[in-house]
Amino acid sequence: MNTSPASEDSPSPDERLPGRPPESAAAARARVCEVLRLAGVGLDSVTAADALLVTSELVTNAIRHGGGVTAFRADIADDVLLLSIGDADPRLPAPRTGTVERPGGYGWPLVQRLAERVDCRTHPDGKTISTVLRLA
């Protein structure tokens, strides 16, 4: 993984603002990398790879299927990464099997396997998916 400031995963200055949802999976990964780094988690570890994969899947799904990311939060507490992503679609994720004509369907089961806990909550403006990923 490239962690240099000039990498394509580097967020724009606007995307670094904690209150503003990231506009891309790369920007979300950059935020999670910073949270992990500050917590002393090696960015070349399996733990970081799992956290970044879950981040990518949830943000990409929010952009592709949920009308965009409306909220984003990544925090560490008690050796776990708490990750929450909101989008504008109240429909809950549903597993599907990919086909030749419509590949995919692997992301949601992957998130469920990698996270210790996954919670989905709907609200009038969409939904929020929250995950807990063990860091130690």
PDB file of N, CA and C in Angstrom, residues 98-103:
ATOM      1  N   GLY A  98     -23.496 -12.923  -7.741  1.00  0.00           N
ATOM      2  CA  GLY A  98     -23.130 -12.345  -9.021  1.00  0.00           C
ATOM      3  C   GLY A  98     -23.373 -13.307 -10.161  1.00  0.00           C
ATOM      4  N   THR A  99     -23.556 -12.746 -11.339  1.00  0.00           N
ATOM      5  CA  THR A  99     -23.709 -13.521 -12.564  1.00  0.00           C
ATOM      6  C   THR A  99     -22.723 -12.988 -13.594  1.00  0.00           C
ATOM      7  N   VAL A 100     -22.629 -13.664 -14.718  1.00  0.00           N
ATOM      8  CA  VAL A 100     -21.753 -13.191 -15.780  1.00  0.00           C
ATOM      9  C   VAL A 100     -22.204 -11.807 -16.261  1.00  0.00           C
ATOM     10  N   GLU A 101     -23.506 -11.623 -16.372  1.00  0.00           N
ATOM     11  CA  GLU A 101     -24.046 -10.343 -16.833  1.00  0.00           C
ATOM     12  C   GLU A 101     -23.953  -9.254 -15.772  1.00  0.00           C
ATOM     13  N   ARG A 102     -24.016  -9.646 -14.511  1.00  0.00           N
ATOM     14  CA  ARG A 102     -23.991  -8.686 -13.399  1.00  0.00           C
ATOM     15  C   ARG A 102     -23.065  -9.226 -12.310  1.00  0.00           C
ATOM     16  N   PRO A 103     -21.743  -9.033 -12.501  1.00  0.00           N
ATOM     17  CA  PRO A 103     -20.794  -9.572 -11.522  1.00  0.00           C
ATOM     18  C   PRO A 103     -20.885  -8.828 -10.198  1.00  0.00           C
TER      19      PRO A 103
END
